[in-house]
Coordinates of C-alpha atoms and ligand atoms in Angstrom, one line a residue:
X1012 CA -54.6 -52.3 4.7
X1013 CA -53.8 -49.7 2.1
X1014 CA -54.2 -45.9 2.6
X1015 CA -56.7 -45.7 -0.4
X1016 CA -59.0 -48.7 0.9
X1017 CA -58.9 -47.2 4.4
X1018 CA -60.3 -44.0 2.9
X1019 CA -63.1 -45.7 1.1
X1020 CA -64.2 -47.3 4.4
X1021 CA -65.9 -44.2 6.0
X1022 CA -68.0 -41.4 5.0
X1023 CA -64.9 -39.2 6.1
X1024 CA -62.9 -41.5 4.3
X1025 CA -64.8 -40.6 1.0
X1026 CA -64.4 -36.8 1.6
X1027 CA -60.9 -37.3 2.0
X1028 CA -60.6 -39.5 -1.1
X1029 CA -62.2 -36.7 -3.1
X1030 CA -60.0 -34.1 -1.7
X1031 CA -56.8 -36.0 -2.6
X1032 CA -58.3 -36.8 -6.3
X1033 CA -59.0 -32.8 -6.7
X1034 CA -55.4 -32.1 -5.4
X1035 CA -53.7 -34.8 -7.7
X1036 CA -55.6 -33.5 -10.4
X1037 CA -54.5 -30.1 -9.9
X1038 CA -51.0 -31.0 -9.3
X1039 CA -50.6 -33.0 -12.4
X1040 CA -52.1 -30.2 -14.6
X1041 CA -50.1 -27.8 -13.0
X1042 CA -46.8 -30.0 -13.0
X1043 CA -43.8 -28.3 -14.7
X1044 CA -40.7 -29.7 -15.9
X1045 CA -38.6 -26.8 -14.4
X1046 CA -37.7 -27.9 -10.9
X1047 CA -37.2 -24.4 -9.6
X1048 CA -40.9 -23.6 -10.4
X1049 CA -42.1 -26.7 -8.8
X1050 CA -42.5 -25.3 -5.2
X1051 CA -44.6 -22.3 -6.6
X1052 CA -47.2 -24.7 -8.6
X1053 CA -47.2 -27.1 -5.7
X1054 CA -48.0 -24.1 -3.4
X1055 CA -50.9 -22.9 -5.7
X1056 CA -52.3 -26.3 -5.9
X1057 CA -52.2 -27.3 -2.4
X1058 CA -53.5 -24.1 -1.1
X1059 CA -56.9 -24.8 -2.5
X1060 CA -57.1 -27.4 0.1
X1061 CA -54.9 -26.9 2.9
X1062 CA -54.2 -23.4 4.9
X1063 CA -50.4 -22.8 5.2
X1064 CA -48.2 -19.9 4.5
X1065 CA -44.9 -21.6 3.6
X1066 CA -44.1 -24.6 1.3
X1067 CA -40.9 -26.1 1.3
X1068 CA -39.4 -29.1 -1.2
X1069 CA -36.2 -30.6 -0.4
X1070 CA -34.1 -32.9 -2.6
X1071 CA -31.5 -35.3 -1.0
X1072 CA -28.3 -36.4 -2.6
X1073 CA -26.5 -39.8 -1.9
X1074 CA -25.2 -38.6 1.4
X1075 CA -29.0 -38.1 2.3
X1076 CA -28.2 -34.3 2.7
X1077 CA -31.5 -32.2 2.0
X1078 CA -31.1 -29.5 -0.6
X1079 CA -34.0 -26.7 -1.1
X1080 CA -35.4 -26.6 -4.2
X1081 CA -35.5 -23.0 -5.4
X1082 CA -34.7 -20.3 -3.0
X1083 CA -37.0 -20.3 -0.3
X1084 CA -35.5 -19.7 3.4
X1085 CA -35.7 -22.9 5.4
X1086 CA -38.8 -22.7 7.8
X1087 CA -37.9 -26.1 9.6
X1088 CA -34.7 -27.0 11.6
X1089 CA -32.3 -29.4 9.6
X1090 CA -32.8 -31.9 12.7
X1091 CA -36.4 -32.4 11.7
X1092 CA -35.6 -33.0 8.1
X1093 CA -32.9 -35.5 9.2
X1094 CA -35.6 -37.3 11.1
X1095 CA -38.3 -37.6 8.1
X1096 CA -35.3 -38.7 6.0
X1097 CA -34.2 -41.4 8.6
X1098 CA -37.5 -42.7 9.1
X1099 CA -39.2 -42.2 5.8
X1100 CA -42.3 -41.2 7.9
X1101 CA -44.4 -37.9 8.1
X1102 CA -43.6 -35.6 11.0
X1103 CA -46.3 -33.0 12.4
X1104 CA -44.6 -30.5 14.5
X1105 CA -47.5 -28.8 16.3
X1106 CA -45.4 -26.2 18.1
X1107 CA -42.2 -25.1 16.6
X1108 CA -41.2 -23.0 19.6
X1109 CA -40.8 -26.3 21.6
X1110 CA -38.6 -27.8 18.8
X1111 CA -35.1 -28.4 19.7
X1112 CA -33.9 -26.2 16.9
X1113 CA -36.3 -24.1 15.6
X1114 CA -36.3 -23.0 11.8
X1115 CA -35.0 -19.6 10.9
X1116 CA -38.2 -18.1 10.1
X1117 CA -39.4 -17.6 13.5
X1118 CA -42.9 -16.4 12.5
X1119 CA -43.7 -20.1 11.3
X1120 CA -45.3 -21.8 14.5
X1121 CA -46.4 -25.2 13.2
X1122 CA -45.0 -27.5 10.3
X1123 CA -46.0 -30.7 8.6
X1124 CA -43.3 -32.8 6.8
X1125 CA -43.8 -35.7 4.6
X1126 CA -41.1 -38.0 2.8
X1127 CA -41.2 -38.1 -1.0
X1128 CA -40.7 -41.4 -1.9
X1129 CA -40.1 -43.3 -5.4
X1130 CA -40.6 -46.8 -4.9
X1131 CA -38.5 -47.6 -1.8
X1132 CA -36.2 -44.9 -2.5
X1133 CA -36.4 -41.6 -0.6
X1134 CA -35.6 -38.6 -2.8
X1135 CA -36.8 -36.0 -0.9
X1136 CA -39.1 -34.0 1.8
X1137 CA -42.2 -31.9 1.1
X1138 CA -43.2 -29.5 4.0
X1139 CA -45.9 -27.0 4.8
X1140 CA -45.7 -24.4 7.3
X1141 CA -48.0 -22.2 9.2
X1142 CA -48.1 -19.3 11.4
X1143 CA -50.8 -20.8 13.6
X1144 CA -50.0 -23.3 16.3
X1145 CA -51.2 -26.8 15.7
X1146 CA -52.5 -25.9 12.2
X1147 CA -52.3 -29.2 10.3
X1148 CA -55.1 -32.1 11.2
X1149 CA -54.5 -36.0 10.9
X1150 CA -56.5 -35.6 7.8
X1151 CA -54.1 -32.8 6.2
X1152 CA -51.3 -35.4 6.9
X1153 CA -53.2 -38.2 4.9
X1154 CA -53.9 -36.1 2.0
X1155 CA -50.2 -34.6 1.9
X1156 CA -48.7 -38.1 2.4
X1157 CA -50.8 -39.4 -0.6
X1158 CA -50.0 -36.3 -2.6
X1159 CA -46.4 -36.8 -2.0
X1160 CA -46.4 -40.5 -3.5
X1161 CA -47.5 -38.9 -6.9
X1162 CA -45.5 -36.1 -6.8
X1163 CA -42.4 -38.4 -6.5
X1164 CA -42.6 -39.0 -10.3
X1165 CA -43.1 -35.4 -11.2
X1166 CA -40.1 -34.4 -9.1
X1167 CA -37.9 -37.3 -10.7
X1168 CA -39.0 -36.1 -14.2
X1169 CA -38.2 -32.5 -13.5
X1170 CA -34.8 -33.4 -12.0
X1171 CA -34.0 -35.6 -15.1
X1172 CA -35.1 -32.7 -17.3
X1173 CA -33.0 -30.1 -15.5
X1174 CA -29.9 -32.7 -15.7
X1175 CA -30.4 -33.1 -19.1
X1176 CA -30.9 -29.3 -20.0
X1177 CA -27.7 -28.5 -17.8
X1178 CA -25.5 -31.1 -19.7
X1179 CA -26.8 -29.8 -23.0
X1180 CA -25.9 -26.3 -21.9
X1181 CA -22.4 -27.6 -20.7
X1182 CA -21.8 -29.5 -24.1
X1183 CA -22.8 -26.3 -26.0
X1184 CA -20.4 -24.3 -24.0
X1185 CA -17.5 -26.9 -24.4
X1186 CA -18.1 -27.1 -28.1
X1187 CA -18.2 -23.3 -28.4
X1188 CA -14.9 -23.2 -26.2
X1189 CA -13.1 -25.8 -28.2
X1190 CA -14.2 -23.9 -31.6
X1191 CA -12.7 -20.7 -30.1
X1192 CA -9.7 -22.1 -28.9
X1193 CA -8.9 -23.8 -32.0
X1194 CA -9.3 -20.8 -34.2
X1195 CA -5.6 -19.8 -34.1
X1196 CA -2.2 -21.3 -33.6
X1197 CA -0.8 -18.3 -32.2
X1198 CA 0.3 -19.3 -28.5
X1199 CA -0.5 -15.7 -27.0
X1200 CA -4.0 -15.6 -29.1
X1201 CA -4.9 -19.1 -27.7
X1202 CA -4.3 -18.4 -24.1
X1203 CA -6.1 -15.2 -24.3
X1204 CA -9.2 -16.9 -26.0
X1205 CA -9.3 -19.6 -23.3
X1206 CA -9.1 -17.1 -20.5
X1207 CA -11.8 -14.6 -22.0
X1208 CA -14.1 -17.4 -22.9
X1209 CA -14.0 -19.2 -19.3
X1210 CA -14.5 -15.9 -17.7
X1211 CA -17.7 -15.0 -19.8
X1212 CA -18.9 -18.7 -19.6
X1213 CA -18.5 -19.1 -15.8
X1214 CA -19.3 -15.6 -15.0
X1215 CA -16.7 -15.0 -12.7
X1216 CA -14.5 -12.2 -11.9
X1217 CA -10.8 -13.4 -13.1
X1218 CA -9.6 -16.3 -15.1
X1219 CA -5.9 -17.1 -15.3
X1220 CA -3.6 -19.6 -16.9
X1221 CA -0.3 -20.3 -15.0
X1222 CA 2.2 -22.5 -16.9
X1223 CA 4.9 -24.4 -15.4
X1224 CA 8.5 -24.0 -16.0
X1225 CA 9.8 -27.7 -15.9
X1226 CA 13.5 -26.7 -15.2
X1227 CA 12.7 -24.2 -12.5
X1228 CA 9.6 -26.1 -11.0
X1229 CA 7.7 -22.7 -10.9
X1230 CA 4.4 -21.5 -12.0
X1231 CA 4.0 -18.1 -13.6
X1232 CA 0.8 -16.6 -14.9
X1233 CA 1.1 -16.7 -18.9
X1234 CA -2.1 -15.2 -19.4
X1235 CA -5.1 -13.6 -17.2
X1236 CA -8.5 -11.8 -17.8
X1237 CA -10.1 -9.8 -15.1
X1238 CA -6.9 -9.8 -13.0
X1239 CA -5.0 -6.8 -12.0
X1240 CA -1.7 -6.5 -13.8
X1241 CA 0.4 -6.1 -10.5
X1242 CA -1.2 -9.4 -9.1
X1243 CA -0.3 -10.9 -12.4
X1244 CA 3.2 -10.0 -12.0
X1245 CA 3.8 -11.0 -8.6
X1246 CA 2.3 -14.4 -9.0
X1247 CA 5.1 -17.0 -8.9
X1248 CA 4.8 -20.3 -6.9
X1249 CA 6.8 -23.2 -6.8
X1250 CA 5.5 -26.8 -7.2
X1251 CA 3.6 -27.6 -3.8
X1252 CA 3.1 -24.0 -2.8
X1253 CA -0.2 -22.3 -2.6
X1254 CA -3.3 -23.3 -4.3
X1255 CA -2.0 -23.5 -7.9
X1256 CA 1.5 -25.1 -6.6
X1257 CA -0.6 -27.9 -4.9
X1258 CA -2.9 -28.5 -7.9
X1259 CA 0.2 -28.6 -10.3
X1260 CA 1.8 -31.3 -7.8
X1261 CA -1.0 -33.4 -7.1
X1262 CA -2.7 -33.0 -10.6
X1263 CA -6.4 -32.7 -9.1
X1264 CA -8.8 -29.7 -8.6
X1265 CA -9.0 -27.7 -5.5
X1266 CA -11.7 -25.3 -4.6
X1267 CA -11.6 -23.1 -2.0
X1268 CA -15.0 -21.8 -1.3
X1269 CA -14.0 -19.2 1.1
X1270 CA -10.4 -18.0 1.4
X1271 CA -10.7 -16.2 4.7
X1272 CA -11.4 -19.6 6.3
X1273 CA -8.7 -21.5 4.3
X1274 CA -5.6 -21.8 6.5
X1275 CA -2.6 -20.7 4.9
X1276 CA -4.0 -19.0 1.8
X1277 CA -1.6 -17.1 0.0
X1278 CA -3.3 -14.0 -1.4
X1279 CA -2.0 -12.3 -4.5
X1280 CA -5.0 -10.2 -4.6
X1281 CA -6.6 -9.6 -1.4
X1282 CA -10.1 -9.2 -2.8
X1283 CA -10.6 -12.9 -3.9
X1284 CA -13.0 -14.6 -1.7
X1285 CA -13.3 -18.0 -3.5
X1286 CA -10.9 -19.7 -5.9
X1287 CA -11.4 -22.7 -8.1
X1288 CA -8.0 -24.1 -9.6
X1289 CA -7.8 -27.2 -11.9
X1290 CA -4.5 -28.7 -13.5
X1291 CA -3.6 -28.6 -17.3
X1292 CA -2.7 -32.1 -18.2
X1293 CA -1.2 -33.1 -21.3
X1294 CA -0.3 -36.8 -21.9
X1295 CA -0.2 -37.3 -18.1
X1296 CA 2.5 -34.3 -17.8
X1297 CA 1.2 -31.3 -15.9
X1298 CA 2.1 -28.4 -18.0
X1299 CA 0.1 -25.7 -15.5
X1300 CA -3.1 -24.7 -13.9
X1301 CA -6.3 -22.7 -14.8
X1302 CA -7.9 -20.9 -12.2
X1303 CA -11.3 -19.1 -11.8
X1304 CA -12.0 -16.8 -8.8
X1305 CA -14.5 -14.5 -7.3
X1306 CA -14.7 -11.8 -5.0
X1307 CA -17.8 -13.5 -3.3
X1308 CA -17.2 -16.6 -1.2
X1309 CA -18.8 -19.8 -2.5
X1310 CA -19.1 -18.6 -6.0
X1311 CA -18.5 -21.9 -7.4
X1312 CA -20.5 -25.2 -7.9
X1313 CA -19.6 -28.8 -8.6
X1314 CA -20.9 -28.1 -12.3
X1315 CA -18.6 -25.3 -12.6
X1316 CA -15.7 -27.7 -11.4
X1317 CA -16.6 -30.2 -13.8
X1318 CA -16.9 -27.7 -16.8
X1319 CA -13.5 -26.3 -15.7
X1320 CA -11.8 -29.5 -15.7
X1321 CA -13.0 -30.5 -19.0
X1322 CA -12.3 -27.1 -20.4
X1323 CA -8.7 -27.8 -19.2
X1324 CA -8.3 -30.6 -21.4
X1325 CA -9.3 -29.0 -24.3
X1326 CA -7.0 -25.9 -23.3
X1327 CA -4.0 -28.2 -22.8
X1328 CA -4.5 -29.7 -26.3
X1329 CA -4.8 -26.1 -27.9
X1330 CA -1.9 -24.9 -26.0
X1331 CA 0.2 -27.8 -27.1
X1332 CA -0.8 -27.2 -30.7
X1333 CA 0.2 -23.8 -30.4
X1334 CA 3.6 -24.5 -29.1
X1335 CA 4.3 -27.3 -31.5
X1336 CA 3.4 -24.9 -34.3
X1337 CA 5.5 -22.0 -32.9
X1338 CA 8.4 -24.7 -32.5
X1339 CA 7.9 -25.6 -36.4
X1340 CA 7.8 -21.9 -37.4
X1341 CA 11.1 -21.2 -35.5
X1342 CA 12.6 -24.1 -37.1
X1343 CA 11.6 -23.0 -40.7
X1344 CA 13.1 -19.6 -39.9
X1345 CA 16.2 -21.0 -38.7
X1346 CA 16.4 -23.3 -41.9
X1347 CA 15.5 -20.3 -44.0
X1348 CA 18.4 -18.3 -42.4
X1349 CA 20.9 -21.3 -42.7
X1350 CA 20.1 -21.6 -46.2
X1351 CA 20.5 -17.8 -47.0
X1352 CA 23.8 -18.1 -45.2
X1353 CA 24.8 -21.2 -47.1
X1354 CA 23.9 -19.3 -50.5
X1355 CA 26.0 -16.3 -49.5
X1356 CA 29.0 -18.6 -48.6
X1357 CA 28.5 -20.4 -52.1
X1358 CA 28.4 -17.1 -53.8
X1359 CA 31.6 -16.0 -52.2
X1360 CA 33.4 -19.3 -52.9
X1361 CA 32.3 -18.9 -56.7
X1362 CA 33.7 -15.3 -56.6
X1363 CA 36.9 -16.6 -55.2
X1364 CA 37.5 -19.4 -57.3
X1365 CA 36.7 -17.2 -60.3
X1366 CA 39.1 -14.4 -59.3
X1367 CA 41.8 -17.1 -58.3
X1368 CA 41.2 -19.0 -61.8
X1369 CA 41.4 -15.8 -63.7
X1370 CA 44.7 -14.8 -61.8
X1371 CA 46.2 -18.3 -62.4
X1372 CA 45.5 -18.0 -66.2
X1373 CA 48.3 -15.8 -67.2
X1374 CA 51.3 -17.2 -65.0
X1375 CA 50.2 -20.7 -66.3
X1376 CA 50.4 -19.5 -70.1
X1377 CA 54.0 -18.1 -69.2
X1378 CA 54.8 -21.4 -67.6
X1379 CA 53.6 -23.7 -70.4
X1380 CA 55.2 -21.6 -73.1
X1381 CA 58.7 -21.7 -71.4
X1382 CA 58.3 -25.3 -70.9
X1383 CA 57.6 -25.7 -74.4
X1384 CA 60.6 -23.8 -75.4
X1385 CA 62.9 -25.8 -73.0
X1386 CA 61.3 -28.8 -74.5
X1387 CA 62.1 -27.7 -77.9
X1388 CA 65.5 -27.4 -76.6
X1389 CA 65.7 -23.8 -77.7
X1390 CA 68.2 -22.6 -74.9
X1391 CA 70.4 -26.0 -75.5
X1392 CA 70.3 -29.5 -75.5
X1393 CA 68.4 -31.5 -72.4
X1394 CA 69.7 -34.4 -70.5
X1395 CA 67.1 -37.6 -70.7
X1396 CA 66.2 -36.8 -67.0
X1397 CA 65.8 -33.3 -67.8
X1398 CA 63.6 -34.1 -70.7
X1399 CA 61.4 -36.5 -68.4
X1400 CA 61.1 -34.2 -65.7
X1401 CA 60.0 -31.3 -68.1
X1402 CA 57.6 -33.6 -69.6
X1403 CA 55.8 -34.1 -66.3
X1404 CA 55.8 -30.3 -65.8
X1405 CA 54.2 -30.1 -69.0
X1406 CA 51.5 -32.5 -68.4
X1407 CA 50.5 -31.2 -64.9
X1408 CA 50.4 -27.6 -66.3
X1409 CA 48.2 -28.7 -68.9
X1410 CA 45.7 -30.6 -66.5
X1411 CA 46.0 -27.2 -64.3
X1412 CA 45.1 -25.0 -67.4
X1413 CA 42.0 -27.2 -68.1
X1414 CA 40.9 -26.9 -64.6
X1415 CA 41.1 -23.2 -65.1
X1416 CA 39.5 -23.1 -68.3
X1417 CA 36.6 -25.4 -67.1
X1418 CA 36.1 -22.9 -64.0
X1419 CA 36.0 -19.8 -66.4
X1420 CA 33.7 -21.8 -68.9
X1421 CA 31.4 -22.7 -65.7
X1422 CA 30.8 -19.2 -65.0
X1423 CA 30.0 -18.5 -68.9
X1424 CA 28.0 -21.7 -69.3
X1425 CA 25.1 -20.5 -66.8
X1426 CA 25.1 -17.0 -68.2
X1427 CA 22.0 -16.0 -70.2
X1428 CA 22.3 -16.4 -73.9
X1429 CA 23.3 -13.3 -75.8
X1430 CA 23.4 -14.4 -79.3
X1431 CA 20.6 -16.4 -80.2
X1432 CA 20.0 -17.9 -83.6
X1433 CA 18.3 -21.0 -85.2
X1434 CA 21.3 -23.6 -84.8
X1435 CA 21.2 -27.2 -86.6
X1436 CA 21.9 -29.6 -83.5
X1437 CA 22.7 -32.2 -86.4
X1438 CA 25.6 -30.2 -87.3
X1439 CA 26.6 -29.7 -83.8
X1440 CA 26.5 -33.3 -82.8
X1441 CA 28.4 -34.1 -85.9
X1442 CA 31.2 -31.5 -85.4
X1443 CA 31.4 -32.8 -82.0
X1444 CA 32.1 -36.2 -82.9
X1445 CA 34.7 -35.2 -85.5
X1446 CA 36.6 -33.6 -82.8
X1447 CA 36.4 -36.7 -80.7
X1448 CA 37.4 -39.4 -83.4
X1449 CA 41.1 -39.3 -83.0
X1450 CA 40.6 -39.5 -78.9
X1451 CA 38.2 -42.2 -79.5
X1452 CA 40.2 -44.2 -82.0
X1453 CA 43.2 -44.2 -79.6
X1454 CA 40.9 -45.6 -76.8
X1455 CA 39.9 -48.5 -79.1
X1456 CA 36.5 -47.1 -79.4
X1457 CA 33.9 -46.7 -82.4
X1458 CA 31.8 -43.5 -82.4
X1459 CA 28.2 -44.4 -84.1
X1460 CA 26.0 -41.6 -85.3
X1461 CA 22.3 -41.8 -85.8
X1462 CA 20.9 -38.6 -87.1
X1463 CA 17.6 -37.8 -88.7
X1464 CA 17.6 -37.2 -92.2
X1465 CA 16.1 -33.8 -91.7
X1466 CA 18.2 -31.0 -89.9
X1467 CA 16.8 -30.3 -86.5
X1468 CA 17.1 -27.0 -85.4
X1469 CA 17.2 -25.1 -81.8
X1470 CA 17.5 -21.5 -81.1
X1471 CA 20.6 -21.1 -79.1
X1472 CA 24.6 -20.6 -79.2
X1473 CA 26.3 -22.8 -81.5
X1474 CA 29.7 -22.7 -79.5
X1475 CA 28.3 -23.2 -76.2
X1476 CA 26.1 -26.3 -77.7
X1477 CA 29.2 -27.9 -79.2
X1478 CA 30.9 -27.9 -75.7
X1479 CA 28.0 -29.8 -74.3
X1480 CA 28.7 -32.8 -76.8
X1481 CA 32.1 -32.5 -76.4
X1482 CA 32.0 -33.0 -72.7
X1483 CA 29.6 -35.9 -73.0
X1484 CA 31.6 -37.6 -75.9
X1485 CA 34.8 -36.9 -73.9
X1486 CA 33.3 -38.6 -70.6
X1487 CA 32.1 -41.6 -72.6
X1488 CA 35.5 -41.9 -74.0
X1489 CA 37.2 -41.4 -70.6
X1490 CA 34.7 -43.7 -68.7
X1491 CA 35.0 -46.7 -71.3
X1492 CA 38.3 -48.2 -70.5
X1493 CA 37.5 -51.4 -72.0
X1494 CA 36.6 -50.0 -75.5
X1495 CA 33.0 -50.7 -77.2
X1496 CA 31.1 -48.3 -78.9
X1497 CA 29.6 -44.9 -78.3
X1498 CA 26.3 -44.0 -79.9
X1499 CA 25.2 -40.6 -80.5
X1500 CA 21.6 -40.6 -81.4
X1501 CA 19.1 -37.4 -82.2
X1502 CA 15.6 -37.6 -82.4
X1503 CA 13.0 -35.0 -82.8
X1504 CA 9.4 -35.1 -81.6
X1505 CA 7.0 -32.0 -82.1
X1506 CA 8.4 -29.8 -79.4
X1507 CA 11.5 -31.0 -78.7
X1508 CA 15.1 -32.5 -79.9
X1509 CA 16.3 -35.1 -77.9
X1510 CA 20.0 -36.2 -78.2
X1511 CA 21.6 -39.1 -76.3
X1512 CA 25.3 -40.1 -75.8
X1513 CA 25.5 -43.9 -75.0
X1514 CA 28.5 -45.7 -74.0
X1515 CA 29.4 -49.4 -72.7
X1516 CA 31.6 -48.1 -69.9
X1517 CA 31.9 -48.3 -66.4
X1518 CA 28.3 -46.9 -65.7
X1519 CA 27.3 -44.9 -62.6
X1520 CA 25.7 -46.4 -59.4
X1521 CA 22.0 -45.2 -58.8
X1522 CA 22.7 -43.3 -55.9
X1523 CA 25.5 -41.0 -57.5
X1524 CA 23.3 -40.5 -60.4
X1525 CA 21.6 -37.2 -59.0
X1526 CA 24.9 -35.9 -57.9
X1527 CA 27.2 -36.1 -60.9
X1528 CA 25.7 -33.0 -62.4
X1529 CA 26.9 -30.9 -59.3
X1530 CA 30.2 -28.8 -59.4
X1531 CA 33.4 -30.5 -58.4
X1532 CA 31.3 -33.8 -57.9
X1533 CA 33.0 -37.2 -59.1
X1534 CA 32.4 -40.6 -58.4
X1535 CA 34.8 -42.6 -56.5
X1536 CA 36.2 -45.5 -58.7
X1537 CA 36.7 -49.0 -57.7
X1538 CA 39.1 -49.2 -54.8
X1539 CA 39.1 -45.3 -54.5
X1540 CA 41.0 -44.6 -57.9
X1541 CA 39.6 -41.8 -59.9
X1542 CA 40.2 -41.4 -63.7
X1543 CA 41.4 -37.9 -64.4
X1544 CA 39.0 -34.9 -64.4
X1545 CA 37.7 -31.7 -62.7
X1546 CA 34.1 -32.7 -61.9
X1547 CA 33.1 -29.7 -63.6
X1548 CA 32.2 -31.1 -67.1
X1549 CA 28.7 -32.2 -66.4
X1550 CA 27.9 -29.0 -64.3
X1551 CA 28.7 -26.9 -67.5
X1552 CA 26.7 -29.4 -69.6
X1553 CA 23.7 -28.8 -67.3
X1554 CA 24.1 -24.9 -67.2
X1555 CA 24.5 -24.8 -71.0
X1556 CA 21.2 -26.9 -71.8
X1557 CA 19.4 -25.0 -69.1
X1558 CA 20.0 -21.7 -70.6
X1559 CA 18.7 -23.1 -73.6
X1560 CA 15.5 -24.0 -71.8
X1561 CA 16.2 -27.7 -71.8
X1562 CA 16.8 -30.4 -69.6
X1563 CA 19.9 -33.3 -69.2
X1564 CA 19.6 -36.5 -67.5
X1565 CA 21.2 -39.8 -67.2
X1566 CA 20.2 -43.6 -67.4
X1567 CA 23.1 -45.9 -66.3
X1568 CA 23.9 -49.4 -64.7
X1569 CA 27.2 -50.1 -63.3
X1570 CA 29.4 -52.3 -65.4
X1571 CA 27.1 -52.1 -68.4
X1572 CA 27.2 -48.4 -69.5
X1573 CA 25.6 -44.9 -69.3
X1574 CA 23.3 -43.0 -71.5
X1575 CA 23.3 -39.4 -71.2
X1576 CA 20.2 -37.4 -72.5
X1577 CA 19.8 -33.8 -73.5
X1578 CA 16.3 -32.3 -74.7
X1579 CA 16.1 -29.1 -76.2
X1580 CA 12.8 -27.0 -77.5
X1581 CA 12.7 -27.6 -81.1
X1582 CA 12.7 -24.7 -83.5
X1583 CA 10.6 -24.9 -86.6
X1584 CA 10.9 -22.0 -89.1
X1585 CA 7.9 -21.0 -90.4
X1586 CA 7.2 -22.0 -93.9
X1587 CA 5.9 -19.7 -96.6
X1588 CA 2.5 -21.5 -96.3
X1589 CA 2.4 -20.4 -92.6
X1590 CA 2.6 -16.9 -93.1
X1591 CA -0.7 -15.4 -93.7
X1592 CA -1.9 -11.9 -94.5
Ligands
LIG1217 P1 34.8 -35.2 -64.7 O1 34.5 -36.1 -65.7 O2 35.9 -33.9 -65.0 O3 35.1 -35.9 -63.4 P2 32.1 -34.6 -65.0 O4 31.3 -33.4 -64.3 O5 32.1 -34.5 -66.4 O6 33.5 -34.5 -64.3 O7 31.6 -36.0 -64.5 C1 31.2 -36.2 -63.1 C2 31.7 -37.5 -62.7 O8 30.4 -38.2 -63.4 C3 32.8 -38.2 -63.1 O9 33.6 -38.0 -62.3 C4 32.3 -39.6 -63.4 O10 32.5 -40.1 -62.0 C5 30.8 -39.7 -63.6 N1 30.7 -39.6 -65.1 C6 30.2 -38.9 -65.9 N2 30.2 -39.2 -67.2 C7 30.2 -40.7 -67.2 C8 30.3 -41.8 -67.8 N3 29.6 -41.7 -69.3 N4 30.3 -43.1 -67.3 C9 30.7 -43.2 -66.2 N5 30.4 -42.3 -65.5 C10 30.6 -41.0 -65.7

């Protein structure tokens, strides 16, 4: 028979039924979604019907351990609560003084405890306490039991609401933390933000990050907030030593609720009473520990531990980012230094080469002059061998003079243009072709000129521009061992004049094309053989063209030939009609 039908069966039952209905009405209207406020609401509603001085509401966890809601001091013994939880049945303690273990509030002399059930699941205990002995009747028990059945749903809702609110707050905190941690890439800034933010969030006394030196396997404090500098300096733990050492070794959080009761606790600061330490893990590697401490025992909750653990994951990532960044910065600095050093060495080398070349020029002129004298048999007749040897000396001296001249020219080639005047590039090209005609003919080569009818002008230094085409034509002849023809073309667009020198020679492999304009760079011929030259010609060409605000490049295919292009801004003299005013 159900309780409700039992209540219906008698006159007393009807009275009880209306008591229960009135109470349920009061409770549901007063019901709040805030769990800590619930005992107060219940007390107000129930006091209209039952006389009592204390109300207690306990919720049980998975281990069936009761925890009071709100902060009311317990007025019944733990054993009594355990009994209700174990038996799912009400307990009317008529005389507390006879209880095996009385509650702490000794003024309470009787108590009525009923289980809170949601379906078949016991979720807590509701209890009333009175300063009178035997204060609660069997009717009160029925009423409270019935009320408790409806209350379960309200408690569940409030609990859910509390959990959702807590999670939301936690998410907001973590989001906020992540934002702050990632606002800088400087390692010290990042560490400082982590400790100060967590100290604020967890409202604890101190927060510290200890980083692990993997070589020496020691933990040292890298940043702290709220900790005295002397304790910070003293802190040094080997892996496995102390709380942080164990956390770093085992990779799991450790909570010390009361340092005085923790055997072997290593005190750096004697005033620390509770300590919560979590590992800083990055890609399954422990890089350090994150700790919060308090001068009060039992300062941290399970929620704090969870929050700190998640924050530690974010912190580890932020620390790694900052470390990677500072590593990169260092590399950039090293590269910049190395580059500056290289530039300095290059400058010194250039100066040295220029000086030596200059010093070589005069003695070389002497050697050449005397050799010429000897070859002209001025001092006396030569034997065939003597002539042969002198001719070798003359040839090598010429090669050396060319090299020295090239080096000297290279220096001048890159210098800014001093004499600037309109120069006809058509004339320049034509003169260069004329100058090379004899050499080309000797090599069995034909030079074809394709020049526009109108003269095209550029602003620059005629002498240096002739040098450009001398060098390009010289190369075209030198690197066309099988003859063929060389085409020199000049075209003008609106803004530039483009000249090209094409040959049908040996060509240049793709991978070498970018480097041939470097000083002293020469492509190795097949079988390592080289055609004579200093490797300076194209460097001179490039310097001169660039000094004229132009560009030079090559298109080539090995075995088929090369085309060198030179493009220089065109100069168009103002015509009479252009001048206004
Ligand atoms: P050099 O001709 O004195 O060696 P350059 O600076 O003029 O020096 O040329 C650099 C290198 O570029 C040459 O050694 C050669 O390997 C390559 N090169 C230049 N012009 C040509 C060309 N027309 N055909 C093939 N290779 C060329």
